[in-house]
Amino acid sequence: MAALSPDTKAKWLFGSKLPYAEAPWARGSPSPYYNDSHRRLRQAMRDWTDKYLIPNVQEWEDAASLPDWLYKQAATDGILMPMAAGSTIPLDWHGKFPIIGNVDPQQWDGFHDFIIHDEFGRIGGVGVENGLVGGVILSGNARIALAITEPDAGSDVQGLQTEAVLSEDGTHFVINGMKKWITSGMYCDHFLTLTKEAAGGFTLLVVPPSEGVSKRHMAVSGSTAAGTAFIDFDDVKVPVNMVVGERGKGLKYIMSNFNHERLFLGFQALRCARVCLEDSMDYAITRHTFGKPLTEHAIIRFKFAHMSRETEALQAWIESLIYQLGQLQPGEAEFLLAGTTAQLKAHAGLVLEHVVREAVQIMGGIGLTRGGRGGRVERIWRDVKALTVPGGSEEILLDFSTKRALKIAAELTKDVTKGKL
Ligand SMILES: Cc1cc2nc3c(=O)[nH]c(=O)nc-3n(C[C@H](O)[C@H](O)[C@H](O)COP(=O)(O)OP(=O)(O)OC[C@H]3O[C@@H](n4cnc5c(N)ncnc54)[C@H](O)[C@@H]3O)c2cc1C
């Protein structure tokens, strides 16, 4: 009797046939998290990525630039809005924008969000996706970048110096300062900027195209197509109606935004790890050394065993965290899971650092060669630090995760010790 029925085989043959290249759920393995709308979205995103991104990615990386049509295409085909929305689609956006895969906006959840980033990740590397997601306005006609970091304030966001001074007539702010390493900054005409007010507090502002804003491209070692920029604000006048939320509360909004950013950086690292497994396995099966394929050398199989155990464990942790975030009320989710999200992001970077290192090693010179068979792995090798530093670097996030775990424990036990529980 055959080990597997034709039905099971048909399901398990989704996408790449190579071991570990596809997530277990995508292959048909039972999962409590996914339904038909997720499978539909996965297929639609896969088709879109294969059609518009994969054939062009090398050219855009070489040019360190993305074409205008890409944003419009992504908006028209229903990708930009859900990417901006994250795990839920706000009610007043329902019906106003298309959604790829015809997913009902009411059904949209954290797993749909995960699938969008996961499928983009098959390009290999993060530059193109970061150029796209880092600069979104829903229609695709204008673009906005998140500009927080400054030359003297990175991890320590509260040390920022960009100042917003309210004009005497109260109609506008005058902004002076600098922002550094702004993803998609070269493609954007609007900047969501955190500023400091002399009276105290941090205010979040949208800076529209204005006199006094200048930008220049920064050549960073990875994420090449993301249009990373240095921004100068020199006496820039910004109308007061451009304040996001309440004046003085900008830091709180930014900190809460970091949770989703960290989650999606984890999604990116996971798919990059699968791409490394896929391409190095493909090479190892076909490359012969000392009279046999690389996969017949035990030391190479041992590398795959470690790469895959780390990748599959990361997949399971990500899925479990998405589920937990979706079940809790937003305030409780923020308190209970921000530390876990930070820890997961740091962990995902560590996993990818190891997996890409081994993939390059298995592929030898091909893994270090731009374009061709090793192109995706070589790009991920250059991009990996663009996943471990931005969005909170490893040291800061791991430290925060322990601090938050202690805070939760203190909160959970404070009433117990008073005999209230
Ligand atoms: C490719 C790329 C894209 C980026 N995109 C954006 C963007 O779109 N928008 C934006 O606002 N910013 C962006 N950034 C900036 C990014 O968020 C910062 O680089 C990051 O927060 C770290 O800040 P820093 O580089 O100033 O390092 P620093 O803060 O100078 O830290 C340097 C090192 O010291 C460690 N460290 C710092 N403090 C401590 C401590 N207390 N204990 C132990 N270790 C510590 C850090 O972990 C880090 O490893 C981007 C950066 C890069 C490289």
Short mmCIF file of C-alpha atoms and ligand atoms in Angstrom, two decimals:
data_model
loop_
_atom_site.label_atom_id
_atom_site.label_comp_id
_atom_site.label_asym_id
_atom_site.label_seq_id
_atom_site.Cartn_x
_atom_site.Cartn_y
_atom_site.Cartn_z
CA MET A 1 0.00 0.00 0.00
CA ALA A 2 1.25 3.50 -0.87
CA ALA A 3 2.31 5.59 2.13
CA LEU A 4 0.21 8.57 0.97
CA SER A 5 -3.16 8.81 -0.78
CA PRO A 6 -3.36 10.72 -4.10
CA ASP A 7 -5.50 13.34 -2.30
CA THR A 8 -2.86 13.98 0.35
CA LYS A 9 -0.13 14.03 -2.29
CA ALA A 10 -2.03 16.61 -4.34
CA LYS A 11 -2.26 18.93 -1.32
CA TRP A 12 1.32 18.43 -0.25
CA LEU A 13 2.56 19.32 -3.70
CA PHE A 14 1.73 23.02 -3.34
CA GLY A 15 4.48 25.39 -4.50
CA SER A 16 8.07 24.30 -4.27
CA LYS A 17 8.58 20.53 -3.97
CA LEU A 18 11.77 20.94 -1.97
CA PRO A 19 11.83 20.10 1.73
CA TYR A 20 11.09 23.05 4.08
CA ALA A 21 10.47 25.50 1.21
CA GLU A 22 6.78 25.86 2.07
CA ALA A 23 5.10 26.22 5.46
CA PRO A 24 3.38 23.03 6.68
CA TRP A 25 -0.10 24.61 6.48
CA ALA A 26 0.49 25.76 2.91
CA ARG A 27 1.30 22.19 1.93
CA GLY A 28 -1.92 20.81 3.37
CA SER A 29 -0.82 19.82 6.84
CA PRO A 30 -3.75 20.29 9.24
CA SER A 31 -3.77 23.67 11.00
CA PRO A 32 -6.37 25.37 13.21
CA TYR A 33 -5.41 28.83 11.93
CA TYR A 34 -6.19 28.91 8.22
CA ASN A 35 -9.38 28.69 6.13
CA ASP A 36 -10.26 28.99 2.44
CA SER A 37 -9.93 32.78 2.41
CA HIS A 38 -6.30 32.40 3.55
CA ARG A 39 -5.63 29.83 0.86
CA ARG A 40 -7.23 32.10 -1.76
CA LEU A 41 -5.13 35.04 -0.63
CA ARG A 42 -1.96 32.95 -0.68
CA GLN A 43 -2.61 31.92 -4.29
CA ALA A 44 -3.46 35.47 -5.41
CA MET A 45 -0.36 36.91 -3.72
CA ARG A 46 1.80 34.17 -5.20
CA ASP A 47 0.51 34.89 -8.72
CA TRP A 48 1.01 38.66 -8.22
CA THR A 49 4.55 38.26 -6.89
CA ASP A 50 5.47 35.86 -9.72
CA LYS A 51 4.04 38.23 -12.32
CA TYR A 52 5.20 41.66 -11.16
CA LEU A 53 8.10 41.24 -8.76
CA ILE A 54 10.23 38.17 -9.39
CA PRO A 55 11.08 38.97 -13.05
CA ASN A 56 12.15 42.53 -12.13
CA VAL A 57 13.75 42.32 -8.72
CA GLN A 58 17.35 42.12 -9.91
CA GLU A 59 16.95 45.15 -12.17
CA TRP A 60 15.41 47.21 -9.34
CA GLU A 61 18.10 46.12 -6.91
CA ASP A 62 20.81 47.10 -9.41
CA ALA A 63 19.16 50.46 -9.99
CA ALA A 64 18.49 50.87 -6.21
CA SER A 65 15.08 52.18 -7.21
CA LEU A 66 11.46 51.08 -7.67
CA PRO A 67 9.27 52.21 -10.58
CA ASP A 68 6.18 54.39 -10.02
CA TRP A 69 3.84 51.92 -11.71
CA LEU A 70 4.51 49.35 -8.98
CA TYR A 71 2.66 51.37 -6.31
CA LYS A 72 -0.29 51.99 -8.60
CA GLN A 73 -0.46 48.33 -9.57
CA ALA A 74 -0.32 47.26 -5.92
CA ALA A 75 -3.10 49.75 -5.06
CA THR A 76 -5.31 48.72 -8.00
CA ASP A 77 -4.89 45.03 -7.23
CA GLY A 78 -5.84 45.44 -3.58
CA ILE A 79 -2.49 45.04 -1.86
CA LEU A 80 -1.63 48.48 -0.47
CA MET A 81 -4.65 48.94 1.76
CA PRO A 82 -4.43 45.59 3.56
CA MET A 83 -0.68 46.05 3.94
CA ALA A 84 -1.28 49.38 5.62
CA ALA A 85 -4.14 48.03 7.73
CA GLY A 86 -2.27 45.12 9.33
CA SER A 87 -4.38 42.58 11.19
CA THR A 88 -7.77 44.33 10.99
CA ILE A 89 -9.32 46.56 8.38
CA PRO A 90 -10.90 49.71 9.88
CA LEU A 91 -14.67 49.83 9.34
CA ASP A 92 -14.60 53.07 7.36
CA TRP A 93 -12.24 51.48 4.81
CA HIS A 94 -14.66 48.61 4.12
CA GLY A 95 -15.82 48.66 0.53
CA LYS A 96 -13.66 51.68 -0.38
CA PHE A 97 -10.58 49.76 -1.54
CA PRO A 98 -10.18 46.43 -3.34
CA ILE A 99 -8.60 43.51 -1.45
CA ILE A 100 -6.45 40.97 -3.25
CA GLY A 101 -7.90 37.44 -3.32
CA ASN A 102 -11.40 38.93 -2.75
CA VAL A 103 -11.09 38.52 1.00
CA ASP A 104 -14.09 39.91 2.87
CA PRO A 105 -12.81 42.88 4.95
CA GLN A 106 -14.81 41.61 7.93
CA GLN A 107 -12.94 38.32 7.81
CA TRP A 108 -9.51 39.91 7.48
CA ASP A 109 -7.25 38.82 10.35
CA GLY A 110 -3.64 38.53 11.45
CA PHE A 111 -3.10 35.43 9.32
CA HIS A 112 -4.11 37.28 6.15
CA ASP A 113 -1.62 39.98 7.14
CA PHE A 114 1.06 37.31 7.64
CA ILE A 115 0.37 35.74 4.23
CA ILE A 116 0.86 39.05 2.36
CA HIS A 117 4.35 39.51 3.81
CA ASP A 118 5.18 35.81 3.55
CA GLU A 119 4.42 35.71 -0.16
CA PHE A 120 6.35 38.94 -0.84
CA GLY A 121 9.31 37.34 0.88
CA ARG A 122 9.69 34.78 -1.90
CA ILE A 123 11.48 37.49 -3.87
CA GLY A 124 14.45 36.86 -1.56
CA GLY A 125 15.63 39.84 0.49
CA VAL A 126 13.63 42.72 1.84
CA GLY A 127 14.52 45.82 -0.19
CA VAL A 128 11.67 45.70 -2.68
CA GLU A 129 9.04 44.97 -0.06
CA ASN A 130 10.36 47.63 2.28
CA GLY A 131 10.34 50.16 -0.54
CA LEU A 132 6.69 49.29 -1.12
CA VAL A 133 5.41 48.89 2.43
CA GLY A 134 7.63 51.60 3.87
CA GLY A 135 5.89 54.19 1.75
CA VAL A 136 2.19 53.69 1.54
CA ILE A 137 -0.78 55.91 0.89
CA LEU A 138 -3.73 53.74 0.08
CA SER A 139 -4.49 54.92 -3.45
CA GLY A 140 -0.85 54.51 -4.54
CA ASN A 141 -0.80 58.12 -5.81
CA ALA A 142 1.14 59.65 -2.91
CA ARG A 143 3.55 58.01 -0.49
CA ILE A 144 4.41 58.43 3.15
CA ALA A 145 7.47 57.26 5.09
CA LEU A 146 7.90 56.82 8.83
CA ALA A 147 10.68 59.19 9.92
CA ILE A 148 11.71 58.74 13.55
CA THR A 149 15.46 58.00 13.75
CA GLU A 150 17.97 60.85 13.84
CA PRO A 151 21.76 61.01 13.63
CA ASP A 152 21.93 61.22 17.45
CA ALA A 153 18.82 59.24 18.38
CA GLY A 154 18.27 55.66 17.21
CA SER A 155 17.59 53.08 19.92
CA ASP A 156 17.03 55.93 22.35
CA VAL A 157 14.04 57.49 20.57
CA GLN A 158 13.43 59.96 23.39
CA GLY A 159 16.76 61.59 22.61
CA LEU A 160 15.44 63.02 19.35
CA GLN A 161 16.12 66.68 18.59
CA THR A 162 13.77 67.58 15.72
CA GLU A 163 11.76 70.44 17.12
CA ALA A 164 8.25 71.62 16.28
CA VAL A 165 7.49 75.21 17.33
CA LEU A 166 3.90 76.48 17.14
CA SER A 167 3.55 79.77 15.26
CA GLU A 168 2.26 82.80 17.19
CA ASP A 169 -1.07 82.77 15.35
CA GLY A 170 -1.44 79.02 16.16
CA THR A 171 -1.98 78.01 12.51
CA HIS A 172 1.17 76.00 11.89
CA PHE A 173 4.33 74.45 13.33
CA VAL A 174 7.82 75.32 12.19
CA ILE A 175 10.01 72.23 12.08
CA ASN A 176 13.78 72.00 12.19
CA GLY A 177 15.86 68.84 12.42
CA MET A 178 17.19 65.77 10.62
CA LYS A 179 15.96 62.19 10.12
CA LYS A 180 18.27 59.35 9.13
CA TRP A 181 17.91 55.90 7.48
CA ILE A 182 14.33 56.53 6.42
CA THR A 183 13.08 53.52 4.48
CA SER A 184 11.38 54.52 1.26
CA GLY A 185 12.31 58.16 1.95
CA MET A 186 13.51 58.62 -1.62
CA TYR A 187 10.09 57.57 -2.97
CA CYS A 188 7.97 59.53 -0.50
CA ASP A 189 6.59 63.02 -0.60
CA HIS A 190 4.98 62.87 2.89
CA PHE A 191 6.74 62.02 6.15
CA LEU A 192 5.14 60.78 9.35
CA THR A 193 7.53 62.45 11.72
CA LEU A 194 8.05 62.43 15.45
CA THR A 195 9.01 65.85 16.81
CA LYS A 196 9.77 67.35 20.19
CA GLU A 197 7.92 70.40 21.49
CA ALA A 198 9.68 73.01 23.63
CA ALA A 199 6.83 72.86 26.14
CA GLY A 200 7.47 69.14 26.56
CA GLY A 201 6.07 66.02 24.93
CA PHE A 202 6.50 64.50 21.51
CA THR A 203 4.12 65.31 18.68
CA LEU A 204 3.51 63.15 15.64
CA LEU A 205 3.01 65.13 12.44
CA VAL A 206 2.49 64.42 8.77
CA VAL A 207 4.87 66.66 6.86
CA PRO A 208 3.39 67.18 3.36
CA PRO A 209 5.51 68.26 0.36
CA SER A 210 6.84 71.62 1.57
CA GLU A 211 9.57 74.18 1.13
CA GLY A 212 12.56 73.39 3.37
CA VAL A 213 12.34 69.59 3.06
CA SER A 214 15.35 68.04 1.35
CA LYS A 215 16.49 64.45 1.04
CA ARG A 216 19.41 62.41 -0.19
CA HIS A 217 19.91 58.73 -0.82
CA MET A 218 21.86 56.69 1.72
CA ALA A 219 23.74 53.67 0.37
CA VAL A 220 23.24 50.93 2.98
CA SER A 221 24.66 47.44 2.78
CA GLY A 222 21.35 45.63 2.20
CA SER A 223 17.72 46.46 1.45
CA THR A 224 19.05 48.17 -1.66
CA ALA A 225 15.80 48.87 -3.51
CA ALA A 226 14.16 50.39 -0.42
CA GLY A 227 15.19 53.98 -1.23
CA THR A 228 16.72 54.65 2.23
CA ALA A 229 17.12 58.41 2.76
CA PHE A 230 18.51 61.16 4.96
CA ILE A 231 15.92 63.92 5.43
CA ASP A 232 16.55 67.54 6.39
CA PHE A 233 13.81 69.79 7.76
CA ASP A 234 14.84 73.43 7.53
CA ASP A 235 12.17 75.89 8.80
CA VAL A 236 9.42 73.70 7.36
CA LYS A 237 5.90 75.07 7.93
CA VAL A 238 3.35 72.36 8.74
CA PRO A 239 -0.35 73.24 9.26
CA VAL A 240 -1.69 72.27 12.71
CA ASN A 241 -4.29 69.99 11.15
CA MET A 242 -1.40 67.67 10.24
CA VAL A 243 -1.01 66.56 13.87
CA VAL A 244 -1.74 62.84 14.21
CA GLY A 245 -3.78 62.10 17.32
CA GLU A 246 -3.18 64.44 20.26
CA ARG A 247 -0.29 66.86 20.63
CA GLY A 248 2.31 65.59 23.11
CA LYS A 249 1.28 61.92 22.80
CA GLY A 250 3.30 61.00 19.71
CA LEU A 251 5.76 58.75 21.52
CA LYS A 252 2.94 56.52 22.73
CA TYR A 253 1.56 56.15 19.18
CA ILE A 254 4.99 55.30 17.80
CA MET A 255 5.70 52.72 20.49
CA SER A 256 2.43 50.98 19.77
CA ASN A 257 3.12 51.06 15.99
CA PHE A 258 6.42 49.26 16.65
CA ASN A 259 4.52 46.11 17.64
CA HIS A 260 3.18 45.50 14.16
CA GLU A 261 6.46 46.54 12.54
CA ARG A 262 8.34 44.02 14.69
CA LEU A 263 5.87 41.30 13.88
CA PHE A 264 6.20 41.83 10.16
CA LEU A 265 10.01 41.95 10.40
CA GLY A 266 9.64 38.49 11.99
CA PHE A 267 7.45 37.42 9.04
CA GLN A 268 10.12 38.63 6.63
CA ALA A 269 12.91 36.79 8.45
CA LEU A 270 10.88 33.57 8.41
CA ARG A 271 10.28 33.59 4.65
CA CYS A 272 13.90 34.59 4.00
CA ALA A 273 14.93 31.51 6.03
CA ARG A 274 12.66 29.31 3.89
CA VAL A 275 14.11 30.80 0.71
CA CYS A 276 17.60 29.97 2.01
CA LEU A 277 16.51 26.40 2.70
CA GLU A 278 14.86 26.10 -0.71
CA ASP A 279 17.76 27.41 -2.77
CA SER A 280 20.54 25.69 -0.84
CA MET A 281 18.62 22.38 -0.88
CA ASP A 282 18.10 22.71 -4.62
CA TYR A 283 21.84 23.22 -5.02
CA ALA A 284 22.82 20.44 -2.62
CA ILE A 285 20.64 17.86 -4.38
CA THR A 286 22.19 18.54 -7.78
CA ARG A 287 25.78 19.47 -6.91
CA HIS A 288 28.19 16.52 -6.78
CA THR A 289 31.44 16.59 -4.83
CA PHE A 290 33.74 13.63 -4.23
CA GLY A 291 31.50 11.43 -6.39
CA LYS A 292 28.12 12.06 -4.74
CA PRO A 293 25.52 14.79 -4.25
CA LEU A 294 26.13 17.23 -1.39
CA THR A 295 23.00 15.87 0.33
CA GLU A 296 24.79 12.55 0.69
CA HIS A 297 27.46 14.09 2.88
CA ALA A 298 26.29 13.73 6.48
CA ILE A 299 27.78 17.06 7.51
CA ILE A 300 25.62 18.86 4.93
CA ARG A 301 22.47 17.02 6.07
CA PHE A 302 23.35 18.04 9.62
CA LYS A 303 23.36 21.70 8.49
CA PHE A 304 19.91 21.28 6.93
CA ALA A 305 18.63 19.64 10.10
CA HIS A 306 19.66 22.66 12.18
CA MET A 307 18.46 25.22 9.62
CA SER A 308 15.06 23.54 9.34
CA ARG A 309 14.48 22.95 13.05
CA GLU A 310 15.05 26.65 13.70
CA THR A 311 12.82 27.70 10.80
CA GLU A 312 9.92 25.38 11.69
CA ALA A 313 10.07 26.44 15.34
CA LEU A 314 9.96 30.10 14.27
CA GLN A 315 6.93 29.37 12.07
CA ALA A 316 5.10 27.76 15.00
CA TRP A 317 5.91 30.64 17.36
CA ILE A 318 4.78 33.25 14.82
CA GLU A 319 1.47 31.47 14.21
CA SER A 320 0.84 31.07 17.93
CA LEU A 321 1.58 34.76 18.56
CA ILE A 322 -0.70 35.93 15.72
CA TYR A 323 -3.47 33.78 17.21
CA GLN A 324 -2.97 35.20 20.71
CA LEU A 325 -2.90 38.79 19.41
CA GLY A 326 -6.17 38.16 17.57
CA GLN A 327 -7.93 36.80 20.67
CA LEU A 328 -7.07 39.53 23.18
CA GLN A 329 -8.51 43.03 23.45
CA PRO A 330 -6.04 45.55 21.90
CA GLY A 331 -5.04 47.12 25.25
CA GLU A 332 -4.42 43.77 26.90
CA ALA A 333 -2.64 42.44 23.82
CA GLU A 334 -0.33 45.45 23.93
CA PHE A 335 0.47 44.96 27.61
CA LEU A 336 0.77 41.19 27.60
CA LEU A 337 2.36 40.57 24.21
CA ALA A 338 4.54 43.60 23.30
CA GLY A 339 7.48 41.96 25.10
CA THR A 340 6.88 38.63 23.37
CA THR A 341 6.62 40.40 20.00
CA ALA A 342 9.95 42.14 20.64
CA GLN A 343 11.53 38.86 21.69
CA LEU A 344 10.16 37.10 18.61
CA LYS A 345 11.57 39.79 16.32
CA ALA A 346 15.02 39.47 17.89
CA HIS A 347 14.81 35.68 17.74
CA ALA A 348 13.74 35.72 14.07
CA GLY A 349 16.82 37.79 13.21
CA LEU A 350 19.09 35.34 15.06
CA VAL A 351 17.49 32.40 13.26
CA LEU A 352 17.96 34.04 9.89
CA GLU A 353 21.57 35.00 10.63
CA HIS A 354 22.34 31.33 11.20
CA VAL A 355 20.22 29.96 8.35
CA VAL A 356 21.60 32.33 5.71
CA ARG A 357 25.16 31.72 6.91
CA GLU A 358 24.70 27.99 6.39
CA ALA A 359 22.92 28.46 3.04
CA VAL A 360 25.84 30.52 1.71
CA GLN A 361 28.24 27.89 3.04
CA ILE A 362 26.34 25.03 1.35
CA MET A 363 26.17 26.91 -1.96
CA GLY A 364 29.86 27.85 -1.95
CA GLY A 365 30.79 30.49 -4.53
CA ILE A 366 27.28 30.49 -6.02
CA GLY A 367 25.96 31.74 -2.67
CA LEU A 368 28.23 34.76 -2.92
CA THR A 369 27.40 35.60 -6.52
CA ARG A 370 24.87 38.28 -7.42
CA GLY A 371 22.04 37.14 -9.69
CA GLY A 372 21.40 33.67 -11.06
CA ARG A 373 21.02 30.56 -8.92
CA GLY A 374 22.47 32.05 -5.75
CA GLY A 375 20.88 35.47 -6.27
CA ARG A 376 18.23 35.23 -3.58
CA VAL A 377 20.56 33.84 -0.93
CA GLU A 378 23.28 36.37 -1.73
CA ARG A 379 20.73 39.18 -1.38
CA ILE A 380 19.47 37.85 1.94
CA TRP A 381 23.09 37.62 3.14
CA ARG A 382 23.42 41.37 2.47
CA ASP A 383 19.93 42.13 3.83
CA VAL A 384 20.01 40.15 7.06
CA LYS A 385 21.30 43.02 9.20
CA ALA A 386 18.53 45.21 7.79
CA LEU A 387 16.25 42.84 9.72
CA THR A 388 18.19 42.74 12.98
CA VAL A 389 18.95 46.47 13.46
CA PRO A 390 15.86 48.48 12.34
CA GLY A 391 12.56 48.22 14.20
CA GLY A 392 14.49 47.84 17.46
CA SER A 393 17.83 46.09 17.57
CA GLU A 394 18.45 42.79 19.27
CA GLU A 395 19.92 44.10 22.54
CA ILE A 396 17.16 46.64 23.08
CA LEU A 397 14.36 44.20 22.25
CA LEU A 398 15.63 41.29 24.32
CA ASP A 399 16.16 43.57 27.29
CA PHE A 400 12.66 45.02 26.84
CA SER A 401 11.13 41.53 26.65
CA THR A 402 12.52 40.57 30.06
CA LYS A 403 11.56 43.92 31.60
CA ARG A 404 8.02 43.50 30.28
CA ALA A 405 7.79 39.89 31.54
CA LEU A 406 8.75 41.12 35.03
CA LYS A 407 6.21 43.95 34.80
CA ILE A 408 3.45 41.51 33.82
CA ALA A 409 4.36 39.20 36.69
CA ALA A 410 4.24 42.16 39.10
CA GLU A 411 0.85 43.26 37.73
CA LEU A 412 -0.57 39.73 37.90
CA THR A 413 0.52 39.14 41.45
CA LYS A 414 -0.12 42.52 43.05
CA ASP A 415 -3.76 41.76 43.91
CA VAL A 416 -2.89 38.19 44.88
CA THR A 417 -0.58 39.45 47.61
CA LYS A 418 -3.35 41.77 48.83
CA GLY A 419 -5.57 38.72 49.08
CA LYS A 420 -7.96 39.97 46.39
CA LEU A 421 -7.74 36.98 44.02
C1 LIG B 1 18.20 49.69 6.53
C2 LIG B 1 17.63 50.54 7.62
C3 LIG B 1 16.33 51.00 7.52
C4 LIG B 1 15.79 51.81 8.53
N1 LIG B 1 14.53 52.33 8.38
C5 LIG B 1 14.08 53.26 9.26
C6 LIG B 1 12.83 53.95 9.03
O1 LIG B 1 12.12 53.71 8.05
N2 LIG B 1 12.44 54.90 9.91
C7 LIG B 1 13.18 55.22 11.01
O2 LIG B 1 12.77 56.08 11.77
N3 LIG B 1 14.37 54.58 11.26
C8 LIG B 1 14.84 53.62 10.42
N4 LIG B 1 16.03 52.99 10.63
C9 LIG B 1 16.80 53.31 11.82
C10 LIG B 1 16.79 52.17 12.83
O3 LIG B 1 15.54 52.10 13.47
C11 LIG B 1 17.96 52.40 13.80
O4 LIG B 1 19.15 52.15 13.06
C12 LIG B 1 17.88 51.50 15.00
O5 LIG B 1 16.81 51.87 15.83
C13 LIG B 1 19.17 51.54 15.84
O6 LIG B 1 19.56 52.85 16.09
P1 LIG B 1 21.07 53.32 15.74
O7 LIG B 1 21.41 52.83 14.40
O8 LIG B 1 21.17 54.77 16.01
O9 LIG B 1 21.97 52.52 16.77
P2 LIG B 1 22.34 52.97 18.26
O10 LIG B 1 21.13 53.40 18.97
O11 LIG B 1 23.50 53.91 18.19
O12 LIG B 1 22.83 51.58 18.87
C14 LIG B 1 24.03 50.96 18.39
C15 LIG B 1 24.11 49.56 18.97
O13 LIG B 1 24.17 49.64 20.41
C16 LIG B 1 23.14 48.84 20.97
N5 LIG B 1 22.60 49.53 22.15
C17 LIG B 1 22.07 50.78 22.20
N6 LIG B 1 21.67 51.07 23.46
C18 LIG B 1 21.95 49.97 24.22
C19 LIG B 1 21.74 49.60 25.59
N7 LIG B 1 21.10 50.43 26.43
N8 LIG B 1 22.15 48.38 26.01
C20 LIG B 1 22.76 47.51 25.16
N9 LIG B 1 22.97 47.79 23.83
C21 LIG B 1 22.55 48.99 23.37
C22 LIG B 1 22.06 48.73 19.90
O14 LIG B 1 21.29 47.56 20.07
C23 LIG B 1 22.88 48.70 18.63
O15 LIG B 1 23.29 47.37 18.39
C24 LIG B 1 16.57 52.14 9.66
C25 LIG B 1 17.88 51.65 9.77
C26 LIG B 1 18.42 50.87 8.77
C27 LIG B 1 19.83 50.39 8.89
#
